[in-house]
JSON list of C-alpha atoms in Angstrom, two decimals:
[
{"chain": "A", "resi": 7, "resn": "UNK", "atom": "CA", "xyz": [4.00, -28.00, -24.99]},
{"chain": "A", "resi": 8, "resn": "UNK", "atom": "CA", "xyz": [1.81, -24.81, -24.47]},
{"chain": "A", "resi": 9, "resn": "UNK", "atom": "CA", "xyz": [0.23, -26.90, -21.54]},
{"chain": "A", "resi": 10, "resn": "UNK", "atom": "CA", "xyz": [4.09, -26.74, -19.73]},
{"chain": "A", "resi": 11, "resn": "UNK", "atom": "CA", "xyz": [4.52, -23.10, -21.30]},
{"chain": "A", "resi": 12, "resn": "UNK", "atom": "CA", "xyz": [1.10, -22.07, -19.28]},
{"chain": "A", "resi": 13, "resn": "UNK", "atom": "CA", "xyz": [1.85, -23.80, -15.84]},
{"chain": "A", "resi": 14, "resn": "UNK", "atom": "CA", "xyz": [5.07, -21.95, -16.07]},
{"chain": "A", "resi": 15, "resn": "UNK", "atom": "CA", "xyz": [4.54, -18.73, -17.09]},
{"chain": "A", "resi": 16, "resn": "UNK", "atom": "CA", "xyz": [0.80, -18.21, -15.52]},
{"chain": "A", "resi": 17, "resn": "UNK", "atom": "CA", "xyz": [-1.34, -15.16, -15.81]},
{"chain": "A", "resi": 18, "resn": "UNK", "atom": "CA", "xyz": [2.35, -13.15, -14.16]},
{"chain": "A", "resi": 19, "resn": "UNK", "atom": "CA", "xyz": [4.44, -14.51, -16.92]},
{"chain": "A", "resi": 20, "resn": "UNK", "atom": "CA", "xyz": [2.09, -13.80, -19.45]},
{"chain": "A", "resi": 21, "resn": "UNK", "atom": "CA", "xyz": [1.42, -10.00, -18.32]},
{"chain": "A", "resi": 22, "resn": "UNK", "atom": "CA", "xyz": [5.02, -9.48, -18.15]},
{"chain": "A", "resi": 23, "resn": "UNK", "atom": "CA", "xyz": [5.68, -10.55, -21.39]},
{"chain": "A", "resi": 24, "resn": "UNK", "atom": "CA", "xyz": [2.57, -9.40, -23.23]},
{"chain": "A", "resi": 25, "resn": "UNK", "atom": "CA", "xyz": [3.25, -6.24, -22.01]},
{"chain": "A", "resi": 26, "resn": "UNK", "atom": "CA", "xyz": [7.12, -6.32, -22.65]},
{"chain": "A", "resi": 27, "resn": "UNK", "atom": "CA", "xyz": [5.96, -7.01, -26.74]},
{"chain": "A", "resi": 28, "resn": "UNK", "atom": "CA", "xyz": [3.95, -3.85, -26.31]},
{"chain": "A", "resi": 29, "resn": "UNK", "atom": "CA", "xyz": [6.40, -1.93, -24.95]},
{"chain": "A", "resi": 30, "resn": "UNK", "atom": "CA", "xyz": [9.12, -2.86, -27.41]},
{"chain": "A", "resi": 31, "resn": "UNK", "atom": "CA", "xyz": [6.64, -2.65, -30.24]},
{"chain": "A", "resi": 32, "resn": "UNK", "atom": "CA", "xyz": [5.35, 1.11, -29.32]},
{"chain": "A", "resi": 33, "resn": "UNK", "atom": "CA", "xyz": [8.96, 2.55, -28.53]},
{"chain": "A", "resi": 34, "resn": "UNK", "atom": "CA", "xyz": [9.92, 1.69, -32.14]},
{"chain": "A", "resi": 35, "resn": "UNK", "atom": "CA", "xyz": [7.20, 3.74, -32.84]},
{"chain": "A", "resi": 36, "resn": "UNK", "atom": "CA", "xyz": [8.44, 6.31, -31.09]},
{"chain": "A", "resi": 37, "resn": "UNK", "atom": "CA", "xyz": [11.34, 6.28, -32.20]},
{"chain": "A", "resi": 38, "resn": "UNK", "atom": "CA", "xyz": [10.23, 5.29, -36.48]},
{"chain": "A", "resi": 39, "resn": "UNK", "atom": "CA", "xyz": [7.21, 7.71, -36.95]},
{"chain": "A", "resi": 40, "resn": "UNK", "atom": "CA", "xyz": [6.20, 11.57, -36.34]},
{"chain": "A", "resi": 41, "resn": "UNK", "atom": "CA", "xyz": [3.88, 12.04, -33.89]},
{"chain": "A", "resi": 42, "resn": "UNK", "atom": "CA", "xyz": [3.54, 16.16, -33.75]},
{"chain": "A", "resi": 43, "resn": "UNK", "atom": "CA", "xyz": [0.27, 15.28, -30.70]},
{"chain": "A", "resi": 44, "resn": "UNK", "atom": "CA", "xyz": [2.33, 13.09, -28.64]},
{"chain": "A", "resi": 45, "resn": "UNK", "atom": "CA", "xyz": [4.92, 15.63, -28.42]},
{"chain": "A", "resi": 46, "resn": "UNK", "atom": "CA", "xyz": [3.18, 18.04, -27.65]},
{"chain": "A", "resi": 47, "resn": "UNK", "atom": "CA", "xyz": [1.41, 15.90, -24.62]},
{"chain": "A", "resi": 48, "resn": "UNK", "atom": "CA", "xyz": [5.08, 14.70, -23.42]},
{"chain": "A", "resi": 49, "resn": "UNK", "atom": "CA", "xyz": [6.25, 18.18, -23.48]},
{"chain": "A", "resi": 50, "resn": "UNK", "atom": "CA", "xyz": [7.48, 18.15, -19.46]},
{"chain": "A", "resi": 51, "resn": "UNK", "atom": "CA", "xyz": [9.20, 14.73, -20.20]},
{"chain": "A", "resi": 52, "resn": "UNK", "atom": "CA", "xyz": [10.78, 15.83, -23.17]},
{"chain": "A", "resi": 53, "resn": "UNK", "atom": "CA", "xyz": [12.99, 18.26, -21.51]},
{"chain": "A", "resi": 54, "resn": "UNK", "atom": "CA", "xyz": [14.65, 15.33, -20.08]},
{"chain": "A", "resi": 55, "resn": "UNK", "atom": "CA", "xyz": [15.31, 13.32, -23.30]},
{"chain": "A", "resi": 56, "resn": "UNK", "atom": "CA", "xyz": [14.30, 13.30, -26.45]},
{"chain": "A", "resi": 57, "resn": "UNK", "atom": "CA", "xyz": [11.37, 11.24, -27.95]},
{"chain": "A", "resi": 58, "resn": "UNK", "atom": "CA", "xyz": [14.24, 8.60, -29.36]},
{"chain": "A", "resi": 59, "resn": "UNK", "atom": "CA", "xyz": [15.60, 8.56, -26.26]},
{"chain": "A", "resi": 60, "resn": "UNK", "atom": "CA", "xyz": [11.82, 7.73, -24.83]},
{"chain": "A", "resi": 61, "resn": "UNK", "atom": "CA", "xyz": [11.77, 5.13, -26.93]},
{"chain": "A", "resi": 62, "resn": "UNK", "atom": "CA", "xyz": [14.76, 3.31, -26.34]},
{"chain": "A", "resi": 63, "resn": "UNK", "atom": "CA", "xyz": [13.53, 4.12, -22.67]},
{"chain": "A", "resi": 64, "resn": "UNK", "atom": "CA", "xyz": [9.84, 1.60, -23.75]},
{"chain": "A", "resi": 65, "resn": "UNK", "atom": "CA", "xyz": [12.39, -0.89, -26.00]},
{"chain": "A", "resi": 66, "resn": "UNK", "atom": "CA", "xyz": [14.46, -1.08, -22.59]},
{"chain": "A", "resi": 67, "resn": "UNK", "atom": "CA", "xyz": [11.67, -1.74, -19.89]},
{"chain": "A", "resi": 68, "resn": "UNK", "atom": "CA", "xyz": [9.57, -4.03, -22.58]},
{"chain": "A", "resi": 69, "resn": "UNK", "atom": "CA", "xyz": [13.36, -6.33, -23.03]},
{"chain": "A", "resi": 70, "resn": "UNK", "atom": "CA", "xyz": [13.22, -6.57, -19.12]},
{"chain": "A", "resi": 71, "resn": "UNK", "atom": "CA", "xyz": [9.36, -7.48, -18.87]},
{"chain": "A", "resi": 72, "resn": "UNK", "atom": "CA", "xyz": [9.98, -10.50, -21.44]},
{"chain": "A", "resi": 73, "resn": "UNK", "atom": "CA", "xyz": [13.19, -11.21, -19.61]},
{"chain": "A", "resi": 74, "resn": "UNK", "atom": "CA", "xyz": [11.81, -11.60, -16.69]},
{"chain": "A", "resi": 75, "resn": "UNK", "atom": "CA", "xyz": [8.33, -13.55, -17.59]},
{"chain": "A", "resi": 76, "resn": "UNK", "atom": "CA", "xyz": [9.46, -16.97, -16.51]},
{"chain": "A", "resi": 77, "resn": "UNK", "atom": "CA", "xyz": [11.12, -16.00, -13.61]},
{"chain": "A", "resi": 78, "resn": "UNK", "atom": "CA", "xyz": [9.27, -16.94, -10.27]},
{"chain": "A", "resi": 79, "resn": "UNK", "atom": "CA", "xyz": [7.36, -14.58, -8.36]},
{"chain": "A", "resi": 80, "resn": "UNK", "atom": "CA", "xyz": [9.53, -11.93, -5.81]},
{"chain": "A", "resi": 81, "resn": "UNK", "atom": "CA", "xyz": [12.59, -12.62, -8.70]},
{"chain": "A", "resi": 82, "resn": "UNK", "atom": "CA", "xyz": [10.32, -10.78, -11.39]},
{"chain": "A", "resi": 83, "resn": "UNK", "atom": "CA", "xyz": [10.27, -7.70, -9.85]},
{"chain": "A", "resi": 84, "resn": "UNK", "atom": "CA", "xyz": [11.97, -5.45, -12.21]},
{"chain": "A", "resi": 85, "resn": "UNK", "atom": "CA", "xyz": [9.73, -7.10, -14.96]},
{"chain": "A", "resi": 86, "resn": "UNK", "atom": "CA", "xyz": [7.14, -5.30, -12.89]},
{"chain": "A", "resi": 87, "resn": "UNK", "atom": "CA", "xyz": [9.20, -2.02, -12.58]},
{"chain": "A", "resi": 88, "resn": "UNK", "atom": "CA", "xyz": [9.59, -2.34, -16.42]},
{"chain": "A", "resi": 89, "resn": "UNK", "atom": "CA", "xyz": [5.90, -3.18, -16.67]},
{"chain": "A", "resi": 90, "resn": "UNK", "atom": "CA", "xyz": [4.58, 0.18, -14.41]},
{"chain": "A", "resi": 91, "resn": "UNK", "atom": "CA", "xyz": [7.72, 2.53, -15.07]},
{"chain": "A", "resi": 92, "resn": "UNK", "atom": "CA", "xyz": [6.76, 3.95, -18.91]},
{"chain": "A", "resi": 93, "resn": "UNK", "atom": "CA", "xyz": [3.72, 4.28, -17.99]},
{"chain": "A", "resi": 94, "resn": "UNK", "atom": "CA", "xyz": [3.41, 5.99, -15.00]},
{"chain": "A", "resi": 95, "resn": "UNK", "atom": "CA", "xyz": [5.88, 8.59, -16.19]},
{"chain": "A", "resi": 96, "resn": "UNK", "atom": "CA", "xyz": [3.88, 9.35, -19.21]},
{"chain": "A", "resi": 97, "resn": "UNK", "atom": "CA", "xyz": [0.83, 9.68, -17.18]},
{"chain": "A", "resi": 98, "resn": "UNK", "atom": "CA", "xyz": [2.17, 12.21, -14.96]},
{"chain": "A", "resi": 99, "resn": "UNK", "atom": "CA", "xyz": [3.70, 14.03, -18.42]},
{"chain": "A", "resi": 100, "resn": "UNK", "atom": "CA", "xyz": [0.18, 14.20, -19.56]},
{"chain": "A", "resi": 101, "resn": "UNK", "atom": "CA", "xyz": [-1.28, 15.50, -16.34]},
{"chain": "A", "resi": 102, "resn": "UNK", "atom": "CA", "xyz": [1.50, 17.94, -16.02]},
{"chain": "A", "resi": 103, "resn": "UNK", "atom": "CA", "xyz": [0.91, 19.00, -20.15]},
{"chain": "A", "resi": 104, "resn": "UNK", "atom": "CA", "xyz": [-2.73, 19.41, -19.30]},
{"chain": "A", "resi": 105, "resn": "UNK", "atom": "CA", "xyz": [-2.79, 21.55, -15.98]},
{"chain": "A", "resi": 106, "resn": "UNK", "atom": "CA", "xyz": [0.31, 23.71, -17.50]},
{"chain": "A", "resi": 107, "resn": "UNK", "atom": "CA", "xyz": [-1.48, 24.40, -20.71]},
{"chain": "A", "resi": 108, "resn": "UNK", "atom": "CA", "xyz": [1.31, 22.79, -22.78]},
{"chain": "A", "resi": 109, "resn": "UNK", "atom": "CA", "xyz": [-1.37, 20.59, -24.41]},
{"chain": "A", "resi": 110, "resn": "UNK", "atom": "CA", "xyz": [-4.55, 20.92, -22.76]},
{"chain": "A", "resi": 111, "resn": "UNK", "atom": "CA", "xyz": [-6.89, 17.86, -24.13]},
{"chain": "A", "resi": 112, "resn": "UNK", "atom": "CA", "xyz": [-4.12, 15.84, -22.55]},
{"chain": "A", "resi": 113, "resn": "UNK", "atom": "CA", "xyz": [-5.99, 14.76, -19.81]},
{"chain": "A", "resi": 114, "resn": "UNK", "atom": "CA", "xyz": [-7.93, 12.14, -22.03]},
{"chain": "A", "resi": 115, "resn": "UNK", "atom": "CA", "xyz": [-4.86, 10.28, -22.39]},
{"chain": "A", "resi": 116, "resn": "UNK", "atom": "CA", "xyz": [-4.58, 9.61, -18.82]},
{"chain": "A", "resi": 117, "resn": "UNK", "atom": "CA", "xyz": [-7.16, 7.30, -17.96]},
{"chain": "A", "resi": 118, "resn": "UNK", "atom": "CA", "xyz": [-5.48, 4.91, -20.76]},
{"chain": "A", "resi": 119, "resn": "UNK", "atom": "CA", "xyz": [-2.34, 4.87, -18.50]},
{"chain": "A", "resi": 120, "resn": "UNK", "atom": "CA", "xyz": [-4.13, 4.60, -15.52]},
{"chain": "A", "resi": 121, "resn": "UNK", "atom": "CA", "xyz": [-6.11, 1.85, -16.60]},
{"chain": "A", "resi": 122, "resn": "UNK", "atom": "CA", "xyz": [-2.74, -0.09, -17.74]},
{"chain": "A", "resi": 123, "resn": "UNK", "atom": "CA", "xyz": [-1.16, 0.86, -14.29]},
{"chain": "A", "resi": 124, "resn": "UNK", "atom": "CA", "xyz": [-4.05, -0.49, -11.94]},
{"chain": "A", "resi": 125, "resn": "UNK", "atom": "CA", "xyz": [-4.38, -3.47, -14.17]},
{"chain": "A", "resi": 126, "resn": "UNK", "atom": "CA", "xyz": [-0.58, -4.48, -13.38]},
{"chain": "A", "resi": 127, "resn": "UNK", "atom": "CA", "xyz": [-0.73, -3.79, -10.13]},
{"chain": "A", "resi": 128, "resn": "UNK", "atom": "CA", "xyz": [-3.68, -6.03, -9.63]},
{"chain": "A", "resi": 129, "resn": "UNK", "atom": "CA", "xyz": [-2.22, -9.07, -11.45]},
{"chain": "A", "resi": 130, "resn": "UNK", "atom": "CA", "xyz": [0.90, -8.67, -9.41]},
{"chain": "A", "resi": 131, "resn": "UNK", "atom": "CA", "xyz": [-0.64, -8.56, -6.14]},
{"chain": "A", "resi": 132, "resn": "UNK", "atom": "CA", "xyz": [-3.28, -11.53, -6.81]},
{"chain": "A", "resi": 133, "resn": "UNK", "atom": "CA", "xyz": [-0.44, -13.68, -8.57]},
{"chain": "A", "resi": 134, "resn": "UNK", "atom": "CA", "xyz": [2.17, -12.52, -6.39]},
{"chain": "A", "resi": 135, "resn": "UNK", "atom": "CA", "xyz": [1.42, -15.37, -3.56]},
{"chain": "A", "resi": 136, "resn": "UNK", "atom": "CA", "xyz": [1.67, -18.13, -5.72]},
{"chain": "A", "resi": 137, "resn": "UNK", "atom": "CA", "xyz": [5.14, -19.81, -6.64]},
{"chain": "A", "resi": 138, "resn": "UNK", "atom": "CA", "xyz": [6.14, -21.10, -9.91]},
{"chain": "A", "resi": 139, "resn": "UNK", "atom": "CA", "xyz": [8.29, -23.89, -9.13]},
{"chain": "A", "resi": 140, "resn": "UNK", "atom": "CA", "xyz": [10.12, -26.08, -11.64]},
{"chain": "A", "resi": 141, "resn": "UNK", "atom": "CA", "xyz": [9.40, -29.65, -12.45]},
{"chain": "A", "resi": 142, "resn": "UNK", "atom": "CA", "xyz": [11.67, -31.29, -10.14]},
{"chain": "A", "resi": 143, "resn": "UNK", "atom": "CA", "xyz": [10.45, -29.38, -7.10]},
{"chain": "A", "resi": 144, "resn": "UNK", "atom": "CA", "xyz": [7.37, -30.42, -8.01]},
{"chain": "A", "resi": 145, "resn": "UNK", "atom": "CA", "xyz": [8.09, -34.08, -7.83]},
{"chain": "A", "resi": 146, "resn": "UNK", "atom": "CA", "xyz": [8.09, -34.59, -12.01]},
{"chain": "A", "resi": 147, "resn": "UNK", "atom": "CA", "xyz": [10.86, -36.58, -12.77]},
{"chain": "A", "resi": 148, "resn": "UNK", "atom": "CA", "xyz": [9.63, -38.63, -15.73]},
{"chain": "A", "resi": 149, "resn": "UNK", "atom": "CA", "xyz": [10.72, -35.72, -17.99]},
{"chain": "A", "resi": 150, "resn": "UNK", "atom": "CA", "xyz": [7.85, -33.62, -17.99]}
]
């Protein structure tokens, strides 16, 4: 059974839904514990919505990344938008809190969300080729 989980899901499924876990797991956080650093760092963002709000923003983007994990490549894209969105806002909310002053150690933070952004892009553009088909395009019929 995980050996049919695997050839479906692939190292694409698997980042999409790993990461969808994550993201559902830290917006709760966001949204269950007090986090005076982190709101100070998201200041810019904050304006916008609040940090529940930012939260139920993760929760979102991490239900579409697991939603979309088994889905074949070019149908998973907002899995991927889900994947890179969070992110890559909070990343520019802690360059913006560090070159405004707002919180100026800030910076540190971004090479974590960096690091998470170039590693999904570079899963989705060296998996992105390949198609996951289904068992009866691939000639299984013996219930496999």
């Amino acid at each position: 059974m995980r050996a049919a989980l695997w050839r479906h899901l692939q190292w694409r499924g698997l980042t999409l839904a790993g990461l969808g876990i994550l993201w559902i797991v830290f917006g709760i956080g966001l949204i269950v514990t007090d986090r005076p650093a982190l709101v100070a760092a998201t200041a810019p963002i904050l304006r916008v919505m609040c940090l529940e709000a930012w939260g139920g923003v993760w929760i979102a983007c991490g239900v579409v990344g697991v939603a979309t994990a088994a889905l074949r490549p070019g149908r998973d894209l907002a899995g991927f938008a889900g994947a890179v969105g969070p992110p890559l806002i909070w990343g520019l909310a802690y360059i913006a809190a560090a070159v405004t002053g707002a919180y100026e150690v800030a910076w540190a933070s971004v090479p974590l969300y960096a690091a998470i952004l170039l590693m999904v892009v570079v899963i989705a553009v060296l998996t992105g080729g390949r198609t996951r088909g289904c068992a009866a395009c691939e000639g299984v019929t013996d219930g496999r």
